[in-house]
PDB file of C-alpha atoms in Angstrom:
ATOM      1  CA  MET A   1       7.423   7.612   0.472  1.00  0.00           C
ATOM      2  CA  CYS A   2       6.705   3.931   0.920  1.00  0.00           C
ATOM      3  CA  GLY A   3       9.153   1.675  -0.866  1.00  0.00           C
ATOM      4  CA  ARG A   4       9.023  -1.647   0.990  1.00  0.00           C
ATOM      5  CA  PHE A   5       6.558  -3.481   3.194  1.00  0.00           C
ATOM      6  CA  THR A   6       5.603  -6.885   4.582  1.00  0.00           C
ATOM      7  CA  MET A   7       2.526  -9.047   4.731  1.00  0.00           C
ATOM      8  CA  ASP A   8       3.170 -11.728   7.325  1.00  0.00           C
ATOM      9  CA  ALA A   9      -0.198 -13.386   7.885  1.00  0.00           C
ATOM     10  CA  SER A  10      -1.989 -16.583   7.018  1.00  0.00           C
ATOM     11  CA  GLU A  11      -4.577 -16.768   4.270  1.00  0.00           C
ATOM     12  CA  LEU A  12      -7.230 -17.539   6.892  1.00  0.00           C
ATOM     13  CA  GLU A  13      -6.323 -14.432   8.908  1.00  0.00           C
ATOM     14  CA  ILE A  14      -6.743 -12.231   5.839  1.00  0.00           C
ATOM     15  CA  LEU A  15     -10.044 -13.810   4.782  1.00  0.00           C
ATOM     16  CA  LYS A  16     -11.406 -13.367   8.309  1.00  0.00           C
ATOM     17  CA  GLU A  17     -10.103  -9.806   8.794  1.00  0.00           C
ATOM     18  CA  TYR A  18     -11.651  -8.543   5.557  1.00  0.00           C
ATOM     19  CA  GLU A  19     -14.713 -10.830   5.489  1.00  0.00           C
ATOM     20  CA  LEU A  20     -13.750 -12.482   2.224  1.00  0.00           C
ATOM     21  CA  ASN A  21     -15.103 -15.769   0.924  1.00  0.00           C
ATOM     22  CA  ASP A  22     -12.829 -16.424  -2.043  1.00  0.00           C
ATOM     23  CA  GLU A  23      -9.624 -18.424  -1.965  1.00  0.00           C
ATOM     24  CA  ILE A  24      -6.501 -16.295  -2.485  1.00  0.00           C
ATOM     25  CA  ILE A  25      -4.829 -18.047  -5.391  1.00  0.00           C
ATOM     26  CA  GLY A  26      -1.041 -17.903  -5.188  1.00  0.00           C
ATOM     27  CA  PHE A  27      -1.029 -16.620  -1.618  1.00  0.00           C
ATOM     28  CA  GLN A  28       2.105 -16.684   0.519  1.00  0.00           C
ATOM     29  CA  PRO A  29       3.480 -14.513   3.336  1.00  0.00           C
ATOM     30  CA  ARG A  30       5.922 -11.817   2.190  1.00  0.00           C
ATOM     31  CA  TYR A  31       8.818 -10.298   4.113  1.00  0.00           C
ATOM     32  CA  ASN A  32      10.299  -7.686   1.768  1.00  0.00           C
ATOM     33  CA  ILE A  33       7.802  -6.571  -0.870  1.00  0.00           C
ATOM     34  CA  ALA A  34       9.354  -4.208  -3.410  1.00  0.00           C
ATOM     35  CA  PRO A  35       8.137  -2.064  -6.317  1.00  0.00           C
ATOM     36  CA  GLY A  36       7.508  -4.031  -9.481  1.00  0.00           C
ATOM     37  CA  GLN A  37       6.298  -7.047  -7.505  1.00  0.00           C
ATOM     38  CA  ASN A  38       2.744  -8.253  -6.951  1.00  0.00           C
ATOM     39  CA  VAL A  39       0.906  -7.027  -3.864  1.00  0.00           C
ATOM     40  CA  LEU A  40      -2.245  -8.361  -2.250  1.00  0.00           C
ATOM     41  CA  ALA A  41      -5.150  -5.978  -2.843  1.00  0.00           C
ATOM     42  CA  ILE A  42      -8.903  -5.800  -2.285  1.00  0.00           C
ATOM     43  CA  ILE A  43     -11.411  -3.994  -4.492  1.00  0.00           C
ATOM     44  CA  HIS A  44     -15.215  -3.920  -4.647  1.00  0.00           C
ATOM     45  CA  ASP A  45     -16.765  -4.772  -8.015  1.00  0.00           C
ATOM     46  CA  GLY A  46     -20.196  -3.392  -7.105  1.00  0.00           C
ATOM     47  CA  LYS A  47     -21.482  -6.754  -5.925  1.00  0.00           C
ATOM     48  CA  LYS A  48     -18.828  -8.028  -3.562  1.00  0.00           C
ATOM     49  CA  LYS A  49     -15.278  -7.552  -2.364  1.00  0.00           C
ATOM     50  CA  ARG A  50     -12.660  -9.255  -4.500  1.00  0.00           C
ATOM     51  CA  VAL A  51      -9.130 -10.134  -3.457  1.00  0.00           C
ATOM     52  CA  GLY A  52      -6.180 -10.734  -5.743  1.00  0.00           C
ATOM     53  CA  PHE A  53      -2.823  -9.378  -6.835  1.00  0.00           C
ATOM     54  CA  LEU A  54      -1.855  -6.098  -8.472  1.00  0.00           C
ATOM     55  CA  LYS A  55       1.588  -5.137  -9.705  1.00  0.00           C
ATOM     56  CA  TRP A  56       3.076  -2.378  -7.545  1.00  0.00           C
ATOM     57  CA  GLY A  57       3.862   0.629  -9.735  1.00  0.00           C
ATOM     58  CA  LEU A  58       0.941   2.325 -11.435  1.00  0.00           C
ATOM     59  CA  VAL A  59       0.684   2.111 -15.219  1.00  0.00           C
ATOM     60  CA  PRO A  60      -2.252   4.379 -16.149  1.00  0.00           C
ATOM     61  CA  SER A  61      -4.596   3.157 -18.872  1.00  0.00           C
ATOM     62  CA  TRP A  62      -3.361   5.921 -21.180  1.00  0.00           C
ATOM     63  CA  ALA A  63       0.366   5.226 -20.736  1.00  0.00           C
ATOM     64  CA  LYS A  64       2.413   4.530 -23.855  1.00  0.00           C
ATOM     65  CA  ASP A  65       5.266   2.864 -21.970  1.00  0.00           C
ATOM     66  CA  THR A  66       4.750   0.450 -19.057  1.00  0.00           C
ATOM     67  CA  LYS A  67       8.096   1.542 -17.581  1.00  0.00           C
ATOM     68  CA  ILE A  68       6.260   4.538 -16.140  1.00  0.00           C
ATOM     69  CA  GLY A  69       5.171   2.210 -13.338  1.00  0.00           C
ATOM     70  CA  TYR A  70       8.587   2.367 -11.695  1.00  0.00           C
ATOM     71  CA  LYS A  71       8.094   6.130 -11.222  1.00  0.00           C
ATOM     72  CA  MET A  72       4.579   5.778  -9.821  1.00  0.00           C
ATOM     73  CA  ILE A  73       4.836   3.511  -6.806  1.00  0.00           C
ATOM     74  CA  ASN A  74       3.485   6.310  -4.604  1.00  0.00           C
ATOM     75  CA  ALA A  75       0.997   9.161  -4.989  1.00  0.00           C
ATOM     76  CA  ARG A  76       0.902  12.180  -2.684  1.00  0.00           C
ATOM     77  CA  SER A  77      -2.509  12.196  -0.978  1.00  0.00           C
ATOM     78  CA  GLU A  78      -2.422  15.984  -0.596  1.00  0.00           C
ATOM     79  CA  THR A  79      -2.378  16.615  -4.364  1.00  0.00           C
ATOM     80  CA  ALA A  80      -3.670  13.402  -5.966  1.00  0.00           C
ATOM     81  CA  HIS A  81      -7.090  14.947  -6.634  1.00  0.00           C
ATOM     82  CA  GLU A  82      -5.373  17.606  -8.782  1.00  0.00           C
ATOM     83  CA  LYS A  83      -3.197  15.292 -10.871  1.00  0.00           C
ATOM     84  CA  PRO A  84      -4.458  13.841 -14.184  1.00  0.00           C
ATOM     85  CA  SER A  85      -2.698  10.547 -13.424  1.00  0.00           C
ATOM     86  CA  PHE A  86      -4.687  10.002 -10.222  1.00  0.00           C
ATOM     87  CA  LYS A  87      -7.836  12.150 -10.381  1.00  0.00           C
ATOM     88  CA  LYS A  88     -10.063   9.648 -12.190  1.00  0.00           C
ATOM     89  CA  LEU A  89      -8.726   6.775 -10.125  1.00  0.00           C
ATOM     90  CA  LEU A  90      -9.631   8.583  -6.899  1.00  0.00           C
ATOM     91  CA  ALA A  91     -13.176   8.796  -8.219  1.00  0.00           C
ATOM     92  CA  LYS A  92     -13.728   5.085  -8.785  1.00  0.00           C
ATOM     93  CA  LYS A  93     -10.608   2.890  -8.669  1.00  0.00           C
ATOM     94  CA  ARG A  94      -9.681   2.786  -5.010  1.00  0.00           C
ATOM     95  CA  CYS A  95      -8.255  -0.336  -3.400  1.00  0.00           C
ATOM     96  CA  LEU A  96      -6.988  -1.690  -0.103  1.00  0.00           C
ATOM     97  CA  ILE A  97      -3.401  -2.915  -0.141  1.00  0.00           C
ATOM     98  CA  VAL A  98      -2.971  -5.449   2.646  1.00  0.00           C
ATOM     99  CA  ALA A  99       0.091  -5.250   4.913  1.00  0.00           C
ATOM    100  CA  ASP A 100       1.247  -5.800   8.463  1.00  0.00           C
ATOM    101  CA  SER A 101       4.251  -3.444   8.451  1.00  0.00           C
ATOM    102  CA  PHE A 102       6.403  -1.236   6.260  1.00  0.00           C
ATOM    103  CA  TYR A 103      10.099  -0.420   6.155  1.00  0.00           C
ATOM    104  CA  GLU A 104      11.709   2.982   6.261  1.00  0.00           C
ATOM    105  CA  TRP A 105      15.331   4.100   6.370  1.00  0.00           C
ATOM    106  CA  GLN A 106      16.383   6.561   9.069  1.00  0.00           C
ATOM    107  CA  LYS A 107      19.397   8.742   8.315  1.00  0.00           C
ATOM    108  CA  SER A 108      22.181   8.791  10.887  1.00  0.00           C
ATOM    109  CA  GLU A 109      25.858   9.619  11.147  1.00  0.00           C
ATOM    110  CA  ASN A 110      26.627   6.005  10.276  1.00  0.00           C
ATOM    111  CA  GLY A 111      24.402   5.899   7.197  1.00  0.00           C
ATOM    112  CA  LYS A 112      20.825   4.784   6.800  1.00  0.00           C
ATOM    113  CA  GLN A 113      19.322   2.390   9.330  1.00  0.00           C
ATOM    114  CA  PRO A 114      16.335   0.329   8.093  1.00  0.00           C
ATOM    115  CA  LYS A 115      13.396   0.079  10.476  1.00  0.00           C
ATOM    116  CA  ARG A 116      10.272  -2.032  10.503  1.00  0.00           C
ATOM    117  CA  ILE A 117       7.133  -0.073  11.424  1.00  0.00           C
ATOM    118  CA  SER A 118       3.827  -1.666  12.436  1.00  0.00           C
ATOM    119  CA  LEU A 119       0.618  -0.796  14.257  1.00  0.00           C
ATOM    120  CA  LYS A 120       0.484  -1.336  18.000  1.00  0.00           C
ATOM    121  CA  ASP A 121      -3.208  -2.118  18.283  1.00  0.00           C
ATOM    122  CA  ARG A 122      -3.783  -4.556  15.421  1.00  0.00           C
ATOM    123  CA  LYS A 123      -1.727  -6.770  13.192  1.00  0.00           C
ATOM    124  CA  LEU A 124      -3.156  -6.432   9.690  1.00  0.00           C
ATOM    125  CA  PHE A 125      -3.982  -3.083   8.131  1.00  0.00           C
ATOM    126  CA  ALA A 126      -4.561  -1.599   4.699  1.00  0.00           C
ATOM    127  CA  PHE A 127      -2.769   1.124   2.799  1.00  0.00           C
ATOM    128  CA  ALA A 128      -5.003   3.415   0.757  1.00  0.00           C
ATOM    129  CA  GLY A 129      -4.268   2.472  -2.839  1.00  0.00           C
ATOM    130  CA  LEU A 130      -5.336   3.348  -6.380  1.00  0.00           C
ATOM    131  CA  TRP A 131      -5.383   0.894  -9.254  1.00  0.00           C
ATOM    132  CA  ASP A 132      -5.800   0.867 -13.015  1.00  0.00           C
ATOM    133  CA  LYS A 133      -5.983  -1.500 -15.954  1.00  0.00           C
ATOM    134  CA  TRP A 134      -3.623  -1.013 -18.900  1.00  0.00           C
ATOM    135  CA  GLU A 135      -3.997  -2.953 -22.115  1.00  0.00           C
ATOM    136  CA  GLN A 136      -2.432  -3.000 -25.524  1.00  0.00           C
ATOM    137  CA  GLY A 137      -3.513  -5.674 -27.958  1.00  0.00           C
ATOM    138  CA  GLU A 138      -3.737  -8.900 -25.961  1.00  0.00           C
ATOM    139  CA  GLU A 139      -1.461  -7.641 -23.194  1.00  0.00           C
ATOM    140  CA  GLN A 140      -3.068  -6.528 -19.936  1.00  0.00           C
ATOM    141  CA  LEU A 141      -1.616  -5.132 -16.736  1.00  0.00           C
ATOM    142  CA  PHE A 142      -3.406  -4.485 -13.452  1.00  0.00           C
ATOM    143  CA  THR A 143      -1.284  -2.136 -11.364  1.00  0.00           C
ATOM    144  CA  CYS A 144      -1.483   0.040  -8.272  1.00  0.00           C
ATOM    145  CA  THR A 145       0.097   2.843  -6.283  1.00  0.00           C
ATOM    146  CA  ILE A 146       0.187   3.563  -2.534  1.00  0.00           C
ATOM    147  CA  LEU A 147      -0.937   6.962  -1.282  1.00  0.00           C
ATOM    148  CA  THR A 148       1.402   8.795   1.086  1.00  0.00           C
ATOM    149  CA  LYS A 149       1.129  11.755   3.447  1.00  0.00           C
ATOM    150  CA  SER A 150       3.278  13.904   5.723  1.00  0.00           C
ATOM    151  CA  ALA A 151       4.769  11.991   8.620  1.00  0.00           C
ATOM    152  CA  ASN A 152       2.955  11.993  11.942  1.00  0.00           C
ATOM    153  CA  LYS A 153       4.840  12.809  15.150  1.00  0.00           C
ATOM    154  CA  PHE A 154       6.007   9.233  15.593  1.00  0.00           C
ATOM    155  CA  MET A 155       7.420   9.013  12.070  1.00  0.00           C
ATOM    156  CA  GLU A 156       8.984  12.482  11.865  1.00  0.00           C
ATOM    157  CA  PRO A 157      12.353  11.420  13.361  1.00  0.00           C
ATOM    158  CA  ILE A 158      12.504   8.545  10.875  1.00  0.00           C
ATOM    159  CA  HIS A 159      11.242  10.088   7.630  1.00  0.00           C
ATOM    160  CA  ASP A 160       9.184  13.078   6.508  1.00  0.00           C
ATOM    161  CA  ARG A 161       6.650  10.953   4.582  1.00  0.00           C
ATOM    162  CA  MET A 162       4.644   7.840   5.378  1.00  0.00           C
ATOM    163  CA  PRO A 163       2.008   5.675   3.691  1.00  0.00           C
ATOM    164  CA  VAL A 164      -1.679   6.385   4.294  1.00  0.00           C
ATOM    165  CA  ILE A 165      -2.860   3.666   6.676  1.00  0.00           C
ATOM    166  CA  LEU A 166      -6.642   3.540   6.685  1.00  0.00           C
ATOM    167  CA  PRO A 167      -8.410   3.348  10.053  1.00  0.00           C
ATOM    168  CA  LYS A 168     -10.372   0.114  10.196  1.00  0.00           C
ATOM    169  CA  LYS A 169     -13.715   1.927  10.199  1.00  0.00           C
ATOM    170  CA  GLU A 170     -12.803   3.820   6.997  1.00  0.00           C
ATOM    171  CA  GLU A 171     -11.812   0.825   4.866  1.00  0.00           C
ATOM    172  CA  GLU A 172     -15.362   0.271   3.631  1.00  0.00           C
ATOM    173  CA  TYR A 173     -15.666   3.894   2.531  1.00  0.00           C
ATOM    174  CA  TRP A 174     -12.416   3.626   0.624  1.00  0.00           C
ATOM    175  CA  ILE A 175     -13.388   0.618  -1.495  1.00  0.00           C
ATOM    176  CA  ASN A 176     -17.080   1.432  -1.781  1.00  0.00           C
ATOM    177  CA  PRO A 177     -17.721   1.226  -5.554  1.00  0.00           C
ATOM    178  CA  GLN A 178     -19.725   4.460  -5.555  1.00  0.00           C
ATOM    179  CA  THR A 179     -18.151   6.999  -7.907  1.00  0.00           C
ATOM    180  CA  ARG A 180     -17.071   9.975  -5.862  1.00  0.00           C
ATOM    181  CA  ASP A 181     -15.923  13.469  -6.672  1.00  0.00           C
ATOM    182  CA  PRO A 182     -12.099  13.474  -6.522  1.00  0.00           C
ATOM    183  CA  ASP A 183     -12.176  16.629  -4.391  1.00  0.00           C
ATOM    184  CA  GLU A 184     -14.423  14.829  -1.893  1.00  0.00           C
ATOM    185  CA  VAL A 185     -11.947  11.973  -1.710  1.00  0.00           C
ATOM    186  CA  GLY A 186      -9.140  14.468  -1.292  1.00  0.00           C
ATOM    187  CA  GLN A 187     -10.981  15.995   1.650  1.00  0.00           C
ATOM    188  CA  PHE A 188     -11.507  12.530   3.128  1.00  0.00           C
ATOM    189  CA  LEU A 189      -7.777  11.844   2.927  1.00  0.00           C
ATOM    190  CA  SER A 190      -6.827  15.195   4.427  1.00  0.00           C
ATOM    191  CA  HIS A 191      -9.093  14.630   7.435  1.00  0.00           C
ATOM    192  CA  LEU A 192      -7.882  11.137   8.294  1.00  0.00           C
ATOM    193  CA  PRO A 193      -6.397  11.021  11.802  1.00  0.00           C
ATOM    194  CA  SER A 194      -2.617  11.174  11.902  1.00  0.00           C
ATOM    195  CA  SER A 195      -2.285   9.574  15.293  1.00  0.00           C
ATOM    196  CA  GLU A 196      -1.932   5.904  14.391  1.00  0.00           C
ATOM    197  CA  LEU A 197      -0.277   4.088  17.279  1.00  0.00           C
ATOM    198  CA  LEU A 198       2.906   2.812  15.697  1.00  0.00           C
ATOM    199  CA  ASP A 199       5.861   0.781  16.823  1.00  0.00           C
ATOM    200  CA  ALA A 200       9.297   0.582  15.188  1.00  0.00           C
ATOM    201  CA  TYR A 201      12.534  -1.313  15.586  1.00  0.00           C
ATOM    202  CA  ASN A 202      15.808  -1.662  13.710  1.00  0.00           C
ATOM    203  CA  VAL A 203      16.199  -4.486  11.214  1.00  0.00           C
ATOM    204  CA  SER A 204      19.066  -5.899   9.190  1.00  0.00           C
ATOM    205  CA  SER A 205      20.378  -4.314   5.996  1.00  0.00           C
ATOM    206  CA  LEU A 206      19.109  -7.472   4.292  1.00  0.00           C
ATOM    207  CA  VAL A 207      16.029  -5.447   3.389  1.00  0.00           C
ATOM    208  CA  ASN A 208      18.160  -3.100   1.300  1.00  0.00           C
ATOM    209  CA  SER A 209      18.097  -5.643  -1.510  1.00  0.00           C
ATOM    210  CA  ALA A 210      14.796  -6.743  -3.023  1.00  0.00           C
ATOM    211  CA  LYS A 211      16.473 -10.081  -3.743  1.00  0.00           C
ATOM    212  CA  ASN A 212      16.268 -10.887  -0.033  1.00  0.00           C
ATOM    213  CA  GLU A 213      12.848 -12.241   0.841  1.00  0.00           C
ATOM    214  CA  GLN A 214      13.514 -14.380   3.923  1.00  0.00           C
ATOM    215  CA  ARG A 215      11.840 -13.896   7.308  1.00  0.00           C
ATOM    216  CA  GLU A 216      15.143 -12.618   8.734  1.00  0.00           C
ATOM    217  CA  CYS A 217      14.464  -9.343   6.896  1.00  0.00           C
ATOM    218  CA  MET A 218      11.937  -8.320   9.515  1.00  0.00           C
ATOM    219  CA  GLU A 219      13.518  -9.730  12.652  1.00  0.00           C
ATOM    220  CA  PRO A 220      14.777  -7.208  15.257  1.00  0.00           C
ATOM    221  CA  LEU A 221      18.412  -6.266  14.918  1.00  0.00           C
ATOM    222  CA  LEU A 222      20.286  -7.320  18.067  1.00  0.00           C
TER     223      LEU A 222
END
């Protein structure tokens, strides 16, 4: 699964990386993003890419209770095209969720050791995400989930699952507004390379609590 991540970049870096022209209202770097919080996401409205914030934890448009979002922070990429909760979203509500690393907890004899994992070859990257709009009366929620997959060889000693990190060249396909057959998208996900060059190091148990948001969360543990 993916339960925490970071987005340590400047607004200018993000606008340049994703060729965006709009100001990111409310932008700030984040060091310990947790479910239920807002995450920076990019969609395509059919005319241009749009950047803004989505609440992490998918609340489908048909949901009766918004608390379902806490159970839907992740979606398994292998089966998403078969699930009613995700099938329609795969067809036309795909988004990029901007990050520069994620945290995972490695089991050991001494408990669980949190690690920060990032790409070796580039700083910013995007998780493959799905989003939806929920509304009831005047209340509206725009929420998202992060797709996950089986761990690659690098991640296997740390955890058996990992988020789907889109190769740079595939980001445009993912947010292209064209409606696609969910099975086609499922095939796309299954054929993504699993050889991302990753790096990892131990970090402080500060990240165990979502209340901790300081930069120290992602500093190497000495």
